[in-house]
Structures are given as C-alpha cells and as structure tokens.
C-alpha cells in the first residue's frame, strides 16, 4: 500500500470530520471566551464578607466623611458618607483614589535610616526601638548643648490632637518653633482678628447665599471643602443664584460661573474697594453698619482713593462693569464675597482679604444667613500646660526662627520665611527638624531655597507614610499609619459655617511596620525622660484621644462627626479701618519678583480639582484624569494667549523654555484664549521627583519657578505670580 | 465510454481508493478518540484539596445541616466555603487523631492561615448569582445544584481547566454536556432550564433581603409581582 499525499489529505479530512463529532471545538470556543472575559491579570476583589466602615478623609483639609467598602480585611472602595454634614455622600477624585495610597507602592514600610548621602535613596531598615533611641540620642545631645530652641517641627495644621502633641513635645523639650503649612485660613484668621477682634475662623454660609462674588477662588477647583463647594455650586445653578468670578484666567470655575470678569492680576483689593466706593456712594450699604468703628475713615479712603475711574485703570475692568457689579452685589438679598486664589493653598495678600471682608461687612452679611461667619475654633483640647524644666523654660522664651509673633506680631507661623532665615544665616543655626503630614520640599515656594535650608539642618526626621520629596531627603523616616489605618480627630475648618470634628478610624489593620505618629511622639518623650516624659501622662495615643474628646467620644464613634458646639458664631465689633489697612491709602499691587525688561511675561499658577498639590500627590487614578492640554506624557503645558504666542513665535504643542528669576523649566505650549495676553499659567501639583512612576518626573513643579513675597502686615506669602520669559527651544 | 470511467477504473486498479478510505477512517477515529478521551486529560489538571474533608462526619456533628457552616450573612450574602474563623470554633485543637485534622490544625489553625480550598462551583467573576434568592425565596435544596456533597466522606479530585482556571464541574464531567442529574453541570443553559420555562411569580416585597435578583419581566409585571422566567433583555441580571 502506497501512502502518499492523497492518503495524508484523506487522514486530515477524516480527522476534521471526526472532530466535528466530538465536543472539543465547542468546548475550546467556550473556554477561550471565558478566559478572554476574565483575563487573569485583571485585578478582582476576592470573595468574602462585605462590610462598610465610616471614617474621615484627611487627604485635604475638607474633612469629608467617607464610607469604605471592604471584602473581609481588604478595603475595595471609598465612597462619600451618606448624610455627612460636609459632603452628604459626595466624594472627589482624590478621595476616591485613596486606596492607591493605602496599597500603592509609595508606602514607607518600616522605620528607615539613611545610609547614603541625603536624597540618594539608600536606606537601612531599623527597628522602632532603634529609631526612637536614635532620635532621643540626637535630641538629648542638642538639649545638653543648650540649643533646644534650634529644634522645630513642620506639620499641616495647628488644630487637632496630633498637632498639639507635637506642639506640647516642643514646648516640654524647649523650643518655640512649631510651624504649620500655610493656607488662606491663616489670612482669614488674621483678617477676622484685625477687623472683628475675635479669634475665629472664617465660615461661609454658601448654601444660603444668593449672589457669590469670588475673587479668584476656585469654587469648583478645590477651594474650601471641595465636595461641599461642588454641591453648593450645583445648588446655585439649580436655584438660579448668581456667581461672578473675578479672575485673570478662564478657570473651570470661571467657565461655569454666570459672569467671568478678567482682572489685572494682583489688583483684586483695589476692585473690592472700588466696589465698596460705588456701594457707599449710591447708599446701597447696609444701614446697620454706619455706626461701626472706622466706617467714616473707610468711607473717606474708598471715596478719595478708589474712584471708579481709578479702579478701572488699576484693574483693567471698565467702569460700567464695576458700577453694575457693585449694584448687583449690594442689591442681592444675600450677597457673599469670597477670596483666596485657586484652592487657597497660598495665603495671599492681607490687603485683599481685608478689602473683601470690608465689602462683606458693607452689605451687612457678617454673621448673617448666607454671609461670612466668624466661627469659633475647636476648643476640646483642654490639657494642662506641661511643667517645664529649666532648659525648656529658657528654650521656649527664645524668638521663633520664622519671626512669627516678633517681627510679624499677628502671625503664629510663617513657614514661608523659614528657608530664607536659615539660608541667610540671620537666625540661629537649626539643629533638627521634624516633618509630619507635610511635604515642604515639594509644596513650598522656591524649592531650591528650601532644599538648601534642609541641607544645612543636620538632623531631619520625616513621619511621612509615603516616600515623598521630604521623606527622601530626611535622615530618618518614622512612617505614620496612613489615614485609613489610624485614629485621629479631624477638626474641620476649611470655610465650613458649622465647623465639625470628625473621627478618622482604622478601616484596615496597618499593612506595614508603621506606627501612629502620636504614639511615636510619646515614645520619644519617654526616651528623653524627666519632665518631657511627664508632659505625656497617657499610655498611648488612643488613650490620649479618648480622654481628650471626653463625652464627644461616644458620639464620634457612633456618627463619625460632631459639631463644635451649638453656638459657633463669635460676635465682635466690626472695625472697617484697622491700623493694618492704612497701607491701602495708596494702592500698589503686591509686587512680584523679576524685572519687566528681562522677564516680559507674568507667570501664574492655577489649580485643578484633578491635581493634588499639597502633602499628598496625585495617585495613579487621579493623574490619569488630567487633561491632555495640562499634561501629556512627561510634558506639562504652559497656557499662553494666542496673541502672546504669535509675538513669541510659539505654536500649539511646541516645546519652550520657561525662565523666571527662580528657575527654569521645559514646557509645552498650549495656546489658550482663556488666559490674558502677557500672562502665562502653569498648573500646580505636577513635577514631583518622588512617589511612584505614575507621578514622578511628570511636568514641572511650579514651586521651583516661584519665590515667596512677604506680605507687609502678615508676613505670610503674598506672591500670586512671578515675572517670566518664554523662549523657543 | 467517457474518460471519467476510465480514470475511476485506473484509480481503483492502482489500489488508491482503499488507502484513501482507510486513512479517512483512521483520521476520523483518531480525532474521535482524542476529542472524547484524550482531550479531557489534556484540558484538565488534577488537583487535590489541601485537606481531605469528610462531610458526613461534620453533618452528623452539627445541628442545622448545610447551613451550620455554609450560612447566610446578616446582609443576605452567602458565606460559601467557611473561613478559618468558623472552623476554629471547634478545631482550635485537634479533636481526634485523623491525620487530616492534625494537618489542618498544625498548618492552618496554628498559623492563622486560611485554607486555600479549591471551589468546585466557582463561577467566572462576571457571573452574578444570589444564593438567597434561590435557597431562601425559592426554597431550593442545596443538592439541586451542588449534588449530595453532604454525603461525601472524602474530597473529590479537583479538575482545573487549564485554559479558564475554573473547575470541570461547571462544564460537567461528561464532555458531551449531557447530564443525568441537575447538579452535574453549571453552565448558563442549566440555569435556563428553570429560568426559561417556569412560570412562577413572586412578590418582590416578600424577598428575604432587598436584593435586585429578579430578571425584569418587562411585559407582564403587575404591581410588585415578578416572574422568574427570564426574558430576552434580562442578560445583565446575571452577567455583570
């Protein structure tokens, strides 16, 4: 028998025919479709018992309540907590992405000690005992040399038990240098203290206002408590209430407002006083305020110095628009003016805050429905003052390194002055610095200066949960639990009219060998011994928190939040013309750095709800949501008006170099008619060098291009931009 | 005569037709054998459960039958295979000398490690199935889908599909897809046996838990009544 080609074909055909009578083809089709619908590399939460836990988001100062959905011990989703007074079930992009901060690769997994050069990324894992004794050894040595005052801490706020434990530690140790990261809350607090003579925070009854005049505040770009502002903005739209946005750039907030009025940047205070002039001249002001202190002087000031024509020249807004805006504002039944640019992370000029506050007072909305409220600060921390030993008593008497309380009487903390004081050698040499819940190396203006300042401090300890810029340049990292792993009281101020205290609770067990920063402070105190140890009578942080919250504890555990108290509004006599306002008798906008000759343009930052720009960087989900006209690949876009672009010969998408007196960056050009000619804008929140590959090395950090400009009265950073030059690559 | 006949004769004369038919039959036979007998062996890998579990022994010891260990949680979701925490209630220490129990206590209980049970009935993740609707509301027996597993003294070999990673139990032991009992197969058609034929109506409000499990009966719904009979648009009730 001859076996040839035909036999072979016949075999194959027979095989094919036969297989049609087996289940194999149908089975394989079925299996491959199941496989392709369930790619094994697609992460799927495992099966298990579902549960939900309520806690508070601390990724921004907004204080939203969140509900974390879990499958067994794994957190799988974060949602806004239903019925929460701040966010009522809503959540923002950053809050939603929080699980990536819990489980992501940027966590610091155990205490680390630097072994290479600073910032080289060479670390040695050490035990907590070793870490605490390392800190104690250094601190004891500094103290024995009588230099306890040369130790400081940078934290995110001066409210809450963790911040106050830090403060207490420094006091008992003997240092006045407790510093906080600045924000518009500082400016508002100072404004209220100067004009109403009460110690209070600004609260805005946005839900009840019916005409919102925003001086550049990013209502839907992350200002105040972001989710609350989003909800308020939607409600204004639904109820036909008016929003007028005064801003040099067509931001998202401006685009969604009823009227956008572009203004020469830095002249907002002049506009506010110009509006005040129109209101007073036309007798549209609230009659009840005419007896207020300083009203006559204020009236004289605005009538003499802020005539509509003059203000029109200063601000670039035409006179008719100013008059009609003033009239519409004053004639609304519940007008509200707010300020603090973008997300409010830069404190801004105190003149502007006072002018806007006076405008509110003029229409009689201070402590009224729909207006600005002076709300009391949380007062539940009632610890007795620590007993100080002789070293501590001497140490705390020393002047603060940042000049707060001395050079600048009204200020309590001026972190913006810290780098310059250190670098210029004006202050005393700093010996050690603690950084917790803050990332100054990224988020402070003039990154170069702050890096240089850090370099000169021999001992830097970071308490960061993440390997951020500051942690990677520290000598020791004592990683805190992330917010989903720890207890903490979260007093929320962020412009709430009824401030609350929230309770952050552990939703999952600590994933790594981390420790609550509150416990670490107590351990450090115990290791130092003596009166420092005595200042912390609690067994651990949880015991301290429970004792501090007292009767609030049960309510907090049950509801997750508690109002500060029924009566939160503080009454004080309104002073229209405090001493500090005299500088406005001759208006000059906050001067910005750089000469117009070598830097013909002005660079301004802008904020986006999709870009976190504080201690927390954008997690991967959030960075994915950034538009292609803001960040593409590794390039950040600078917004340039087409007119300016044409003059400079720059076309859309083209690379360019952006120079400022403080730095240089390679950017791409986005021609955008929403930005004024002569001004260019860069987003905040990009250009990280630390964190993971999703965030690091993307775009440029605005803070590397800008310096700090001290406000004459507050000492806070008043810079709103910097002069710049843009050239083709 | 025509030339075709000549050719046929020629081929036949050369003895080629025989081998062609023979090889056709050989090919046919080979594919039938491989399709029916060899391929299941290639397609499925054989795995042993980490612990040989005796259901009979356990069912005798508990009071509430299957639900003693495979219970419904408070929110109405079904717990499935017990977690270590439940087993520990009785097995904190070995109760007897059975090597399987000793192994379980030493390797898992002592280390607080979950047993990586291989789940015969696990469906692909995109399939939504509510035990509550079937067991509580429709009062179906566990054995209707899972067979008389409560009567087993040893854990069966787990045959894992090398392509999909799911158990052979889903397709069924029989490669042809035929079955004698309801529990021998767990594909969509097997669900459809009830869901395309049974005209049972149920009152939505009497459901044990507020679970949206009912295929929407678009045309015939009256008030809170819903039928279990699946209509064309109801794909997404189960396929999430």
GROMACS .gro file of C-alpha atoms in nm, chain A residues 1-3 6-8 10-24 26-28 30-32 34-35 37-38 44-45 47-50 72, chain B residues 11 15-16 19-28 30-32 34-36 39 43-44 73 75 77 83 122 124-126 161 163-164 166 171 175-176 187:
model
   76
    1UNK     CA    1   0.000   0.000   0.000
    2UNK     CA    2   0.135   0.328  -0.104
    3UNK     CA    3   0.096   0.617   0.138
    6UNK     CA    4  -0.375   1.177  -0.103
    7UNK     CA    5  -0.368   0.944   0.193
    8UNK     CA    6  -0.239   1.220   0.413
   10UNK     CA    7  -0.764   1.194   0.348
   11UNK     CA    8  -0.640   1.143   0.705
   12UNK     CA    9  -0.666   1.514   0.774
   13UNK     CA   10  -1.014   1.537   0.625
   14UNK     CA   11  -1.119   1.235   0.825
   15UNK     CA   12  -0.976   1.396   1.136
   16UNK     CA   13  -1.157   1.720   1.069
   17UNK     CA   14  -1.484   1.541   1.003
   18UNK     CA   15  -1.439   1.336   1.315
   19UNK     CA   16  -1.366   1.631   1.538
   20UNK     CA   17  -1.700   1.780   1.440
   21UNK     CA   18  -1.850   1.484   1.620
   22UNK     CA   19  -1.651   1.545   1.937
   23UNK     CA   20  -1.721   1.817   2.192
   24UNK     CA   21  -1.372   1.956   2.152
   26UNK     CA   22  -1.730   2.376   2.106
   27UNK     CA   23  -1.555   2.326   2.435
   28UNK     CA   24  -1.247   2.518   2.323
   30UNK     CA   25  -1.641   2.820   2.522
   31UNK     CA   26  -1.323   2.802   2.727
   32UNK     CA   27  -1.144   3.066   2.529
   34UNK     CA   28  -1.444   3.252   2.938
   35UNK     CA   29  -1.072   3.309   2.951
   37UNK     CA   30  -1.368   3.769   2.953
   38UNK     CA   31  -1.177   3.707   3.273
   44UNK     CA   32  -1.066   4.122   4.101
   45UNK     CA   33  -1.152   4.159   4.467
   47UNK     CA   34  -1.488   3.678   4.756
   48UNK     CA   35  -1.566   3.731   5.117
   49UNK     CA   36  -1.779   3.908   5.366
   50UNK     CA   37  -1.874   4.261   5.269
   72UNK     CA   38  -1.307   4.062   5.453
  740UNK     CA   39  -0.752   0.463  -0.970
  744UNK     CA   40  -0.538   0.040  -0.535
  745UNK     CA   41  -0.551   0.403  -0.421
  748UNK     CA   42  -0.595   0.366   0.145
  749UNK     CA   43  -0.787   0.690   0.098
  750UNK     CA   44  -1.089   0.546   0.268
  751UNK     CA   45  -0.873   0.376   0.523
  752UNK     CA   46  -0.688   0.696   0.609
  753UNK     CA   47  -1.015   0.886   0.620
  754UNK     CA   48  -1.143   0.635   0.872
  755UNK     CA   49  -0.816   0.647   1.063
  756UNK     CA   50  -0.829   1.026   1.082
  757UNK     CA   51  -1.190   1.009   1.188
  759UNK     CA   52  -0.810   0.939   1.578
  760UNK     CA   53  -0.998   1.264   1.620
  761UNK     CA   54  -1.290   1.091   1.786
  763UNK     CA   55  -0.864   1.236   2.103
  764UNK     CA   56  -1.174   1.451   2.119
  765UNK     CA   57  -1.363   1.226   2.356
  768UNK     CA   58  -0.855   1.595   2.529
  772UNK     CA   59  -0.752   2.007   2.919
  773UNK     CA   60  -0.788   1.942   3.291
  802UNK     CA   61  -2.465   3.657   5.650
  804UNK     CA   62  -2.684   4.127   5.485
  806UNK     CA   63  -2.498   3.742   5.115
  812UNK     CA   64  -1.335   3.071   5.670
  851UNK     CA   65  -1.685   2.881   4.146
  853UNK     CA   66  -1.639   3.332   3.649
  854UNK     CA   67  -1.627   3.667   3.825
  855UNK     CA   68  -1.866   3.830   3.580
  890UNK     CA   69  -0.949   2.372   3.333
  892UNK     CA   70  -0.748   2.748   2.990
  893UNK     CA   71  -1.004   2.911   3.215
  895UNK     CA   72  -1.230   2.706   3.665
  900UNK     CA   73  -1.898   2.214   3.217
  904UNK     CA   74  -1.770   1.613   2.770
  905UNK     CA   75  -2.083   1.598   2.561
  916UNK     CA   76  -2.348   2.633   3.264
   0.00000   0.00000   0.00000
